[in-house]
mmCIF file of C-alpha atoms and ligand atoms in Angstrom:
data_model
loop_
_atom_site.group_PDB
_atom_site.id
_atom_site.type_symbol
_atom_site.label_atom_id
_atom_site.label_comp_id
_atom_site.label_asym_id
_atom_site.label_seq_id
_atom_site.Cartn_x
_atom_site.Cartn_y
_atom_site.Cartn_z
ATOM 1 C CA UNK A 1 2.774 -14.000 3.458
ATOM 2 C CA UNK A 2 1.822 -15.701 0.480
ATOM 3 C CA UNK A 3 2.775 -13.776 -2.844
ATOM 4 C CA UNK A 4 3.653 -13.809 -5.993
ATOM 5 C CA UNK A 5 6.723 -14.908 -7.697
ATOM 6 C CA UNK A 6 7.368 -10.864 -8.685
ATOM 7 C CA UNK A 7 7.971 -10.329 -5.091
ATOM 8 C CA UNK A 8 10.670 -11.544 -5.289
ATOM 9 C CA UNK A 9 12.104 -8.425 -6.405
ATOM 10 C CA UNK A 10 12.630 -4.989 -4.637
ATOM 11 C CA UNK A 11 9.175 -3.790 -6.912
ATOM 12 C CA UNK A 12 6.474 -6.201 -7.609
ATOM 13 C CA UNK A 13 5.520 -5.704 -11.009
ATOM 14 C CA UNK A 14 2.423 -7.812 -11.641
ATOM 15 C CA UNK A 15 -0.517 -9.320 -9.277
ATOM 16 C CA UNK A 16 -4.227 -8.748 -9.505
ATOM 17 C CA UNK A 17 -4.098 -5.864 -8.084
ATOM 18 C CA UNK A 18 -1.825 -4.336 -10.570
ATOM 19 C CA UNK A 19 -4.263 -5.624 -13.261
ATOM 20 C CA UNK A 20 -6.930 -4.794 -11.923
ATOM 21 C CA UNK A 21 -6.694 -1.825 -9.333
ATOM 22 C CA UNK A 22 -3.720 -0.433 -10.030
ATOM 23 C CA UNK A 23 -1.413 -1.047 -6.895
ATOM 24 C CA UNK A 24 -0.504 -3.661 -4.651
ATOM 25 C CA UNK A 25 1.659 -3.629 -1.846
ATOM 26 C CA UNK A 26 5.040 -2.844 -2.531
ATOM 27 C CA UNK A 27 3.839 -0.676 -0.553
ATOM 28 C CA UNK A 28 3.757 -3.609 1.646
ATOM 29 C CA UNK A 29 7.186 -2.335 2.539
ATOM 30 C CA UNK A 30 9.026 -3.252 -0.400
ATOM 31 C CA UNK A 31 12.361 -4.083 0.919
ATOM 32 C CA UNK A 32 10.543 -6.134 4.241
ATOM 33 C CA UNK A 33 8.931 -7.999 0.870
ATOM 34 C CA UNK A 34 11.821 -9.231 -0.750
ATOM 35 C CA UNK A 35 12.346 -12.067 1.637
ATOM 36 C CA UNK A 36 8.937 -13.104 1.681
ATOM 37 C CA UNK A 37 8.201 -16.085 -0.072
ATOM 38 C CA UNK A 38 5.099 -18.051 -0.862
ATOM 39 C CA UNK A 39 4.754 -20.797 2.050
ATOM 40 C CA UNK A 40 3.142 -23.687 0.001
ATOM 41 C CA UNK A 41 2.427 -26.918 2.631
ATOM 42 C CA UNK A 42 1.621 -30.506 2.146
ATOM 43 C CA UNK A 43 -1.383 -31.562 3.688
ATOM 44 C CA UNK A 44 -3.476 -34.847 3.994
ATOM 45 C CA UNK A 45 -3.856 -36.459 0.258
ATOM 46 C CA UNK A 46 -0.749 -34.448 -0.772
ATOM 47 C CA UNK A 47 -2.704 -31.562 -1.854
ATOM 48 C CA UNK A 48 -0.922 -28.283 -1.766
ATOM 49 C CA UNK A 49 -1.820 -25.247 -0.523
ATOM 50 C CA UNK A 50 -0.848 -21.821 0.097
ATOM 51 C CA UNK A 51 -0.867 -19.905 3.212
ATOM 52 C CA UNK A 52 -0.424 -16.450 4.404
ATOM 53 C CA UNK A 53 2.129 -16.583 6.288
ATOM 54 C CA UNK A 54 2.947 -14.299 9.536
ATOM 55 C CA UNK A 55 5.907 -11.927 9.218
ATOM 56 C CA UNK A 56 7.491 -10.318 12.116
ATOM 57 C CA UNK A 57 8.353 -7.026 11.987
ATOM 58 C CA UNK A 58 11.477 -6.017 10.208
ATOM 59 C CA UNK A 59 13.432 -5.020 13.522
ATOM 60 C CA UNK A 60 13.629 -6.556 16.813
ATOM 61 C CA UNK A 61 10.463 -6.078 19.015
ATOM 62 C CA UNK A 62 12.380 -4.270 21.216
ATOM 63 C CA UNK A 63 13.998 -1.838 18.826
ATOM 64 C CA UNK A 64 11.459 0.770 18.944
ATOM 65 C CA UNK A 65 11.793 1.435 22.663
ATOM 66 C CA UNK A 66 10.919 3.551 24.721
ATOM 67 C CA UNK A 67 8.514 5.165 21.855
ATOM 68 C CA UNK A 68 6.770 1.579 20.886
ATOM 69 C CA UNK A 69 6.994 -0.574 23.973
ATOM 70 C CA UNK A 70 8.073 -4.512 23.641
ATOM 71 C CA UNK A 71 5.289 -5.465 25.163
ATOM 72 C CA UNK A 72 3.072 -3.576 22.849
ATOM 73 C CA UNK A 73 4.764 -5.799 20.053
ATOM 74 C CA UNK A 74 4.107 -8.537 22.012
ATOM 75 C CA UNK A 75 0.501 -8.147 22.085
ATOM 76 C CA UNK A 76 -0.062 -6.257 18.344
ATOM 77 C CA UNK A 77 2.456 -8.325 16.228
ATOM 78 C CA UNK A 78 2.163 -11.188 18.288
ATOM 79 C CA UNK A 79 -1.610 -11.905 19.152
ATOM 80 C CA UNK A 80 -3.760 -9.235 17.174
ATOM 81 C CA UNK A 81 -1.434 -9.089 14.064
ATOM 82 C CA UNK A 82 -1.435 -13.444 14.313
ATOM 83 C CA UNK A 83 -4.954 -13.744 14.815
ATOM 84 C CA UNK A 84 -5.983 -12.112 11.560
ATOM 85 C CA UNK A 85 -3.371 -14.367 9.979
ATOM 86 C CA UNK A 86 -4.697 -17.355 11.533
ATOM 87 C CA UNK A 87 -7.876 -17.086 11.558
ATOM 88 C CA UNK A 88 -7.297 -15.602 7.556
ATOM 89 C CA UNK A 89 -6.017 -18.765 6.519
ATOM 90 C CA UNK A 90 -8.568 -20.602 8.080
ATOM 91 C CA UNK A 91 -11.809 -18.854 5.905
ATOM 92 C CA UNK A 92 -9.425 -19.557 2.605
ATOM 93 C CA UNK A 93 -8.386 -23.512 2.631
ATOM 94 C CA UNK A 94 -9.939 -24.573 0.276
ATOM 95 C CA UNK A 95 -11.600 -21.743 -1.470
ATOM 96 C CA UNK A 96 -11.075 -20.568 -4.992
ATOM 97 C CA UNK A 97 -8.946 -17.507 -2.154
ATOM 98 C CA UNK A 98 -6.585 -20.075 -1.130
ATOM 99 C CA UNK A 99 -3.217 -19.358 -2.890
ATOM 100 C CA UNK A 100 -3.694 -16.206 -4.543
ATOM 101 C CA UNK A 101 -1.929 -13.071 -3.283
ATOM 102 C CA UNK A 102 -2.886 -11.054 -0.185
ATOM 103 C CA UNK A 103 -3.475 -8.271 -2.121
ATOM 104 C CA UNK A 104 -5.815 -10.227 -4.621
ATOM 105 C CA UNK A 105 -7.508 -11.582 -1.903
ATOM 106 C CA UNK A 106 -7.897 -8.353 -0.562
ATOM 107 C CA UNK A 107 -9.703 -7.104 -3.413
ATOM 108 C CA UNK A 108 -11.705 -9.724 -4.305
ATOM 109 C CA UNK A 109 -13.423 -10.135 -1.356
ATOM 110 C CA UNK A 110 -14.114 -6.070 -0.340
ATOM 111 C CA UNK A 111 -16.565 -7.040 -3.288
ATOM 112 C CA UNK A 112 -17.049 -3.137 -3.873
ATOM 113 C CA UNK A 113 -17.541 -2.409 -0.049
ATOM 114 C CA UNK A 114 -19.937 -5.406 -0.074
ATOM 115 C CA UNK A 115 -17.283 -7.104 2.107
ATOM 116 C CA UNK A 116 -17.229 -11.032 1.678
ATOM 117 C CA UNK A 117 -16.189 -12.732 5.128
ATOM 118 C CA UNK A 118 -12.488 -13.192 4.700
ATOM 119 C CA UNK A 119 -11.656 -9.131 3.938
ATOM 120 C CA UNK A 120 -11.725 -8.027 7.628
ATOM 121 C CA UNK A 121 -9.005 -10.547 8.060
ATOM 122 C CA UNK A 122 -6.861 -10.239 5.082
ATOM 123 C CA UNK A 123 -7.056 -6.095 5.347
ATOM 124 C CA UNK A 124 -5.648 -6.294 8.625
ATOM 125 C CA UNK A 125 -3.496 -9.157 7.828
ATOM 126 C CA UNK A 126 -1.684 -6.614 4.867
ATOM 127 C CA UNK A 127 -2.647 -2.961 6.857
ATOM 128 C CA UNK A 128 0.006 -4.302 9.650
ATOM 129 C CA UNK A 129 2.527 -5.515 8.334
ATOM 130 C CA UNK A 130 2.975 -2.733 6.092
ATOM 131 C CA UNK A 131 2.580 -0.660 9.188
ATOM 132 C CA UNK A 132 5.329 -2.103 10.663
ATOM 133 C CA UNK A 133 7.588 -1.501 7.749
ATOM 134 C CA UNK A 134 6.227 2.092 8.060
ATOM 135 C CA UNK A 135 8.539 2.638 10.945
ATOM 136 C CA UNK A 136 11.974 2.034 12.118
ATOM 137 C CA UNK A 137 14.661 2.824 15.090
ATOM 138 C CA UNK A 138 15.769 6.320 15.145
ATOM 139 C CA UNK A 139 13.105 7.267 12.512
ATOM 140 C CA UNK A 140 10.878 10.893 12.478
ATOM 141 C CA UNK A 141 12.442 13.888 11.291
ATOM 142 C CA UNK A 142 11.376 15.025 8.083
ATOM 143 C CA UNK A 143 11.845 13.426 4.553
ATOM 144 C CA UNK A 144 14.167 14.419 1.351
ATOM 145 C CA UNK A 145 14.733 14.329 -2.042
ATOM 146 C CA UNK A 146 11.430 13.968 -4.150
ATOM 147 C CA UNK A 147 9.191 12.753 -1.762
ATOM 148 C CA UNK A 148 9.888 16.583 0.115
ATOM 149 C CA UNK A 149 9.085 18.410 -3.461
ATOM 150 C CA UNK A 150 5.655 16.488 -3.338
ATOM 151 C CA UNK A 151 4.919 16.851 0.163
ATOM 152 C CA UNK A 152 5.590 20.785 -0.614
ATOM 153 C CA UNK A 153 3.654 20.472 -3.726
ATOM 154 C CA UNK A 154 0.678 18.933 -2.227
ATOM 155 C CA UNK A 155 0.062 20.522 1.220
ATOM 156 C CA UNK A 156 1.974 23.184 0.682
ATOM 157 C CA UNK A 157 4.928 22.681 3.432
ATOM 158 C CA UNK A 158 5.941 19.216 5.189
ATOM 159 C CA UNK A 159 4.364 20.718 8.860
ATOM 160 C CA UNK A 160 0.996 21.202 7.178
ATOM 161 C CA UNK A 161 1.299 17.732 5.657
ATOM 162 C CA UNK A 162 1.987 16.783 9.263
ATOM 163 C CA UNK A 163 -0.677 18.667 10.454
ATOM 164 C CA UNK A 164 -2.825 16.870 8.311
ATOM 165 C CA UNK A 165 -1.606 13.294 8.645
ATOM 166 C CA UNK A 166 -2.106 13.860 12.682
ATOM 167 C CA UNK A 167 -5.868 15.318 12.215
ATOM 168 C CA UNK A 168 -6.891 12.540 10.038
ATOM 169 C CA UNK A 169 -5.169 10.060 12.409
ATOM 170 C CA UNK A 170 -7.093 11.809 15.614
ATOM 171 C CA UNK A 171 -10.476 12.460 14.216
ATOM 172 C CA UNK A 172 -10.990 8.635 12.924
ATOM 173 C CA UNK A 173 -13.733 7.799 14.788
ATOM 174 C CA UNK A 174 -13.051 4.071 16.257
ATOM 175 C CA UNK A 175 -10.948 1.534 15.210
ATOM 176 C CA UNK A 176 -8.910 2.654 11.578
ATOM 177 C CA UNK A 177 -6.290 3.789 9.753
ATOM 178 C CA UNK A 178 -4.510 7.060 8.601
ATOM 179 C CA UNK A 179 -2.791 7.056 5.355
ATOM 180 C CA UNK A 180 -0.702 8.656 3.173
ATOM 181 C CA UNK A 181 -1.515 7.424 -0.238
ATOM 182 C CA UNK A 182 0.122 8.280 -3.757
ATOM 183 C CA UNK A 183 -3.195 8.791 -6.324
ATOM 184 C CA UNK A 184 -2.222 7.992 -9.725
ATOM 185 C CA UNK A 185 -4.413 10.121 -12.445
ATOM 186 C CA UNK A 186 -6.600 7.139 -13.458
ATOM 187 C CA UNK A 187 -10.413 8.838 -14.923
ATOM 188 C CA UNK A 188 -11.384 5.466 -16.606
ATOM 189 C CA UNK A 189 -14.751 5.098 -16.256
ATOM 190 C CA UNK A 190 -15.982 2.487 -18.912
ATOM 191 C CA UNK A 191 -16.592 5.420 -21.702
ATOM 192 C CA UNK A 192 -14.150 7.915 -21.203
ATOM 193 C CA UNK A 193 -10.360 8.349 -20.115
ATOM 194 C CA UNK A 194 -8.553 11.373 -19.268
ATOM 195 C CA UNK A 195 -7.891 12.976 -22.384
ATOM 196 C CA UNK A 196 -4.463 14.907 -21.441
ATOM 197 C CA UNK A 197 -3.260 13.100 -18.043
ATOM 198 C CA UNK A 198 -0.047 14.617 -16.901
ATOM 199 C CA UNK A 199 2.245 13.860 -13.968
ATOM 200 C CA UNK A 200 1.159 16.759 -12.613
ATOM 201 C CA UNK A 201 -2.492 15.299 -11.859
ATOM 202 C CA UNK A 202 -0.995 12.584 -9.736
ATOM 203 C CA UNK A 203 -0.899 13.912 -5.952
ATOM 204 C CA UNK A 204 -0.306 12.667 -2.623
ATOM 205 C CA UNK A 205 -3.384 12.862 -0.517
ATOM 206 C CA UNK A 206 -3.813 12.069 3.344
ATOM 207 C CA UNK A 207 -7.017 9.944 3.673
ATOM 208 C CA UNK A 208 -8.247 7.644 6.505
ATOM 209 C CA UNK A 209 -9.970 4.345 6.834
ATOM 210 C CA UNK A 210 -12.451 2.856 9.221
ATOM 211 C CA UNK A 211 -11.737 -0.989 11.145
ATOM 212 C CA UNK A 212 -9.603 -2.902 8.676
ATOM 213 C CA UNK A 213 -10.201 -0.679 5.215
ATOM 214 C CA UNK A 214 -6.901 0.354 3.303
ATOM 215 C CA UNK A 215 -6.696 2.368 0.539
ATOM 216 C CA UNK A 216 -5.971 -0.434 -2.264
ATOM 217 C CA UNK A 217 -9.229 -0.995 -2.321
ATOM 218 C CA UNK A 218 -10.047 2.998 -3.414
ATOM 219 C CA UNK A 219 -6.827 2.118 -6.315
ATOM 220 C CA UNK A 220 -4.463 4.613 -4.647
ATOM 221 C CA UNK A 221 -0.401 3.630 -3.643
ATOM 222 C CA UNK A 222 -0.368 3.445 0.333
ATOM 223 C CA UNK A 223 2.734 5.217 1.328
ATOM 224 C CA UNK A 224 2.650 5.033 5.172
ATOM 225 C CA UNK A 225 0.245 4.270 7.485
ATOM 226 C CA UNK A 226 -0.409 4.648 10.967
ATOM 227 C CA UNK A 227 -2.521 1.835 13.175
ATOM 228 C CA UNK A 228 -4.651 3.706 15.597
ATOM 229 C CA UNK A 229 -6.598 0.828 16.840
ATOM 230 C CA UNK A 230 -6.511 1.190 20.791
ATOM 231 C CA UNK A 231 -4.697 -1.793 20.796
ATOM 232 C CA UNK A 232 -2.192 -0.474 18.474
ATOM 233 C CA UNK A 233 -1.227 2.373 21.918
ATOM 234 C CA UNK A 234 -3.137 1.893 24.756
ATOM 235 C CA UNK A 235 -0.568 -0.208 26.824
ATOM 236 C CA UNK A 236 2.072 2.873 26.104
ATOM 237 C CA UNK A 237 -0.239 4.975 25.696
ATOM 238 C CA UNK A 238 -3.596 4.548 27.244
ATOM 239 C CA UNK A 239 -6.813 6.971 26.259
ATOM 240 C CA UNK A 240 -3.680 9.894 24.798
ATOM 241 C CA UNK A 241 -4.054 8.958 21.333
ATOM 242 C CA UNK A 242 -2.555 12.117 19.966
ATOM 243 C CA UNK A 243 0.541 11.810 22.141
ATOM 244 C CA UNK A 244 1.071 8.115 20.242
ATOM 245 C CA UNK A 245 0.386 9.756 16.972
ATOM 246 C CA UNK A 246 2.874 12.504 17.284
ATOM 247 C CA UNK A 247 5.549 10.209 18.693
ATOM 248 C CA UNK A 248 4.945 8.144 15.625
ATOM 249 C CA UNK A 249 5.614 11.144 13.589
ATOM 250 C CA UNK A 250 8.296 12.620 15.553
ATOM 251 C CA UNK A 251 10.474 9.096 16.529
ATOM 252 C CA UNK A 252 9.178 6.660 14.239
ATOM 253 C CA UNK A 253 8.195 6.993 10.869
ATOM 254 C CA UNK A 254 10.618 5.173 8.270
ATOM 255 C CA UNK A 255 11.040 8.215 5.746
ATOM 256 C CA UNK A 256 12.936 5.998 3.799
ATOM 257 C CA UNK A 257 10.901 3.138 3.454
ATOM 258 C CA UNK A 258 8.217 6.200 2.285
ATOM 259 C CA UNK A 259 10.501 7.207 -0.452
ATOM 260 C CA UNK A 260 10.872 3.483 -1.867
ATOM 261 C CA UNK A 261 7.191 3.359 -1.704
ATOM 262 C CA UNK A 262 6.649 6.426 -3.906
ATOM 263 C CA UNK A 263 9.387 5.355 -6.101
ATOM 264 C CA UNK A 264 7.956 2.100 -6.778
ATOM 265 C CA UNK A 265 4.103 3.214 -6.634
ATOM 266 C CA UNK A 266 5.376 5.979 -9.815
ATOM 267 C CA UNK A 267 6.838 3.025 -11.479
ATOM 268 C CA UNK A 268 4.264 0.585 -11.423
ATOM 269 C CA UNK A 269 1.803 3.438 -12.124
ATOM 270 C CA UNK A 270 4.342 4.145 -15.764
ATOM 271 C CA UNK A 271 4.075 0.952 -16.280
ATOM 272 C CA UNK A 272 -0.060 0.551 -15.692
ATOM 273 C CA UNK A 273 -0.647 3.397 -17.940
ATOM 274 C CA UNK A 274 1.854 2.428 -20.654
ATOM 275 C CA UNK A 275 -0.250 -1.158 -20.568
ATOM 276 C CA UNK A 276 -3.254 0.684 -20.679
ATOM 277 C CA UNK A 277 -2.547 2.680 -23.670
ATOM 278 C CA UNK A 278 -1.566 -0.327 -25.797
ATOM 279 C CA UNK A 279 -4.615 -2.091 -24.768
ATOM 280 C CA UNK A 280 -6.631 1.464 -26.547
ATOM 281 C CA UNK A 281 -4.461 1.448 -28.919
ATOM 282 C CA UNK A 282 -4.926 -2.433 -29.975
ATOM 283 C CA UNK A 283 -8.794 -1.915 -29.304
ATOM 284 C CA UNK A 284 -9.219 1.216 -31.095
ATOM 285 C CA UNK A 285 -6.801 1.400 -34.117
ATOM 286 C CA UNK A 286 -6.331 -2.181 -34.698
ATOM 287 C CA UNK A 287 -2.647 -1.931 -33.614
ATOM 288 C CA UNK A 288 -0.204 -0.336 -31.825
ATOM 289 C CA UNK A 289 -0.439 3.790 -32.786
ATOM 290 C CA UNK A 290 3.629 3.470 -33.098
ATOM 291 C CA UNK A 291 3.356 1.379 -35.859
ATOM 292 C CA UNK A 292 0.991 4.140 -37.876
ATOM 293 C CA UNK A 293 2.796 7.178 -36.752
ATOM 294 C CA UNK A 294 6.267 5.491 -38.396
ATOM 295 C CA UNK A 295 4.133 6.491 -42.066
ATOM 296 C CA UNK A 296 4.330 10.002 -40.940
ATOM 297 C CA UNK A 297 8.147 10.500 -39.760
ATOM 298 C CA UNK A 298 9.881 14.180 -40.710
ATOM 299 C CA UNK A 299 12.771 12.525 -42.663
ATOM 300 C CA UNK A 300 10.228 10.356 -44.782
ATOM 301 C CA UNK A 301 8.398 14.154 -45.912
ATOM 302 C CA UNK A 302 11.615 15.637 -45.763
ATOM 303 C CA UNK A 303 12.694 13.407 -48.578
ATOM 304 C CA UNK A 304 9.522 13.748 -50.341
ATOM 305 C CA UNK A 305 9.906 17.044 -50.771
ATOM 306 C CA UNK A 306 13.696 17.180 -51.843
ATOM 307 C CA UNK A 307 12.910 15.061 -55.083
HETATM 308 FE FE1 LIG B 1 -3.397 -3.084 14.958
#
């Protein structure tokens, strides 16, 4: 899929989403991302352009059987999960859209839930292919390490986060999404900014979206995600959508490729805020507030008071 150049590494550090919401897809599945690359074509008159280009999944189609059926991939990844491509690139060539990030075209044209025609398509276009990096053979079980301590944190115990996740994936009414996002403490609202943000206000959270709706658009870090479209499990699966979504937990889910997530969403959120608070400080104090405090250093008074 088309991206930028800072994809190229395991944690993108800069698109218009970071700029300007906060978060793009690493969460795309940041280690399926580091082989994307931008797909730039010739066409007639030797203009170039970009196009989003179609991924496959980062596993054979097969690999997820018998919880995700080959066929299933057959018909998700390769008609549904093309067709948003396709038809995606189709409503950009041309446009002011056409070579600018997924992500960036993602938020540009939700338009503040206004959507503009080409966001049904570019959602879904991003929502699956991170949801295939969501998952991998011989995944489920339960996570470690510092995801676990903010699972435990923020729902109290892994099987009510579970319990959660599952309710939020069975109760979206329709076609959507279930999510678990990373919310970076971000009060900005034009006059006022949290005045003692710690990394204690920044929480996972379970949310879930309707059609083709993710949760960059809302400025949170997607974490993992789970499609439950009927055509995402009605071949394996038919009407039982809680029987998909608790194989998904149980079999599937790429704890892993969760942890990366979190790890890079924290970084890029460090590195958002630390931008941010240069930007104040340049706006407010006419420089960076480093620059004044170095008047004020201990061994500077220290010495003062000695002569
Ligand atoms: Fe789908």
């Amino acid at each position: 899929m088309a991206t930028t150049a800072a994809a190229a590494t395991n944690i993108p550090l800069n698109c218009g989403l970071f700029s300007s919401q906060g978060f793009f897809g690493s969460t795309r599945g940041f280690q399926t991302r580091k082989s994307e690359k931008m797909n730039v074509k010739r066409v007639a008159g030797g203009v170039i352009k970009a196009v989003i280009e179609l991924k496959p999944p980062p596993y054979p189609l097969d690999a997820l059987q018998p919880h995700m059926s080959r066929e299933t991939f057959e018909y998700h990844w390769g008609k549904h999960h093309r067709a948003y491509v396709d038809n995606l690139n189709k409503q950009i060539v041309g446009t002011e859209l056409d070579g600018k990030p997924l992500e960036e075209i993602i938020i540009d044209t939700y338009n503040k839930g206004d959507f503009l025609p080409p966001f049904n398509n570019a959602a879904q276009a991003w929502n699956h292919e991170f949801f295939w990096g969501s998952m991998k053979p011989g995944g489920g079980g339960e996570p470690s390490g510092e995801l676990l301590d903010l699972i435990n944190r923020d729902f109290g115990s892994f099987e009510a986060f579970v319990k959660e996740f599952k309710a939020a994936a069975a109760t979206q009414f329709g076609s959507g999404w279930a999510w678990l996002v990373y919310k970076a403490n971000r009060l900005d609202v034009g006059n006022a900014v949290n005045p003692r943000p710690s990394d204690d206000d920044k929480k996972l959270a379970v949310v879930k979206s309707p059609n083709a709706v993710n949760p960059l658009v809302w400025d949170y870090f997607p974490l993992l995600t789970l499609d439950v479209w009927e055509h995402a499990y009605y071949l394996d699966f038919q009407n039982r959508r809680p029987d998909y979504i608790s194989i998904f937990m149980e079999k599937l889910v790429s704890w892993e490729a969760v942890s990366l997530r979190l790890e890079s969403a924290k970084a890029q959120a460090a590195e958002r805020e630390r931008e941010e608070l240069k930007k104040r400080e340049n706006e407010e104090n006419g420089g960076p507030i480093s620059e004044a405090k170095e008047v004020y250093l201990e061994s500077d008074a220290d010495d003062a008071e000695a002569v």
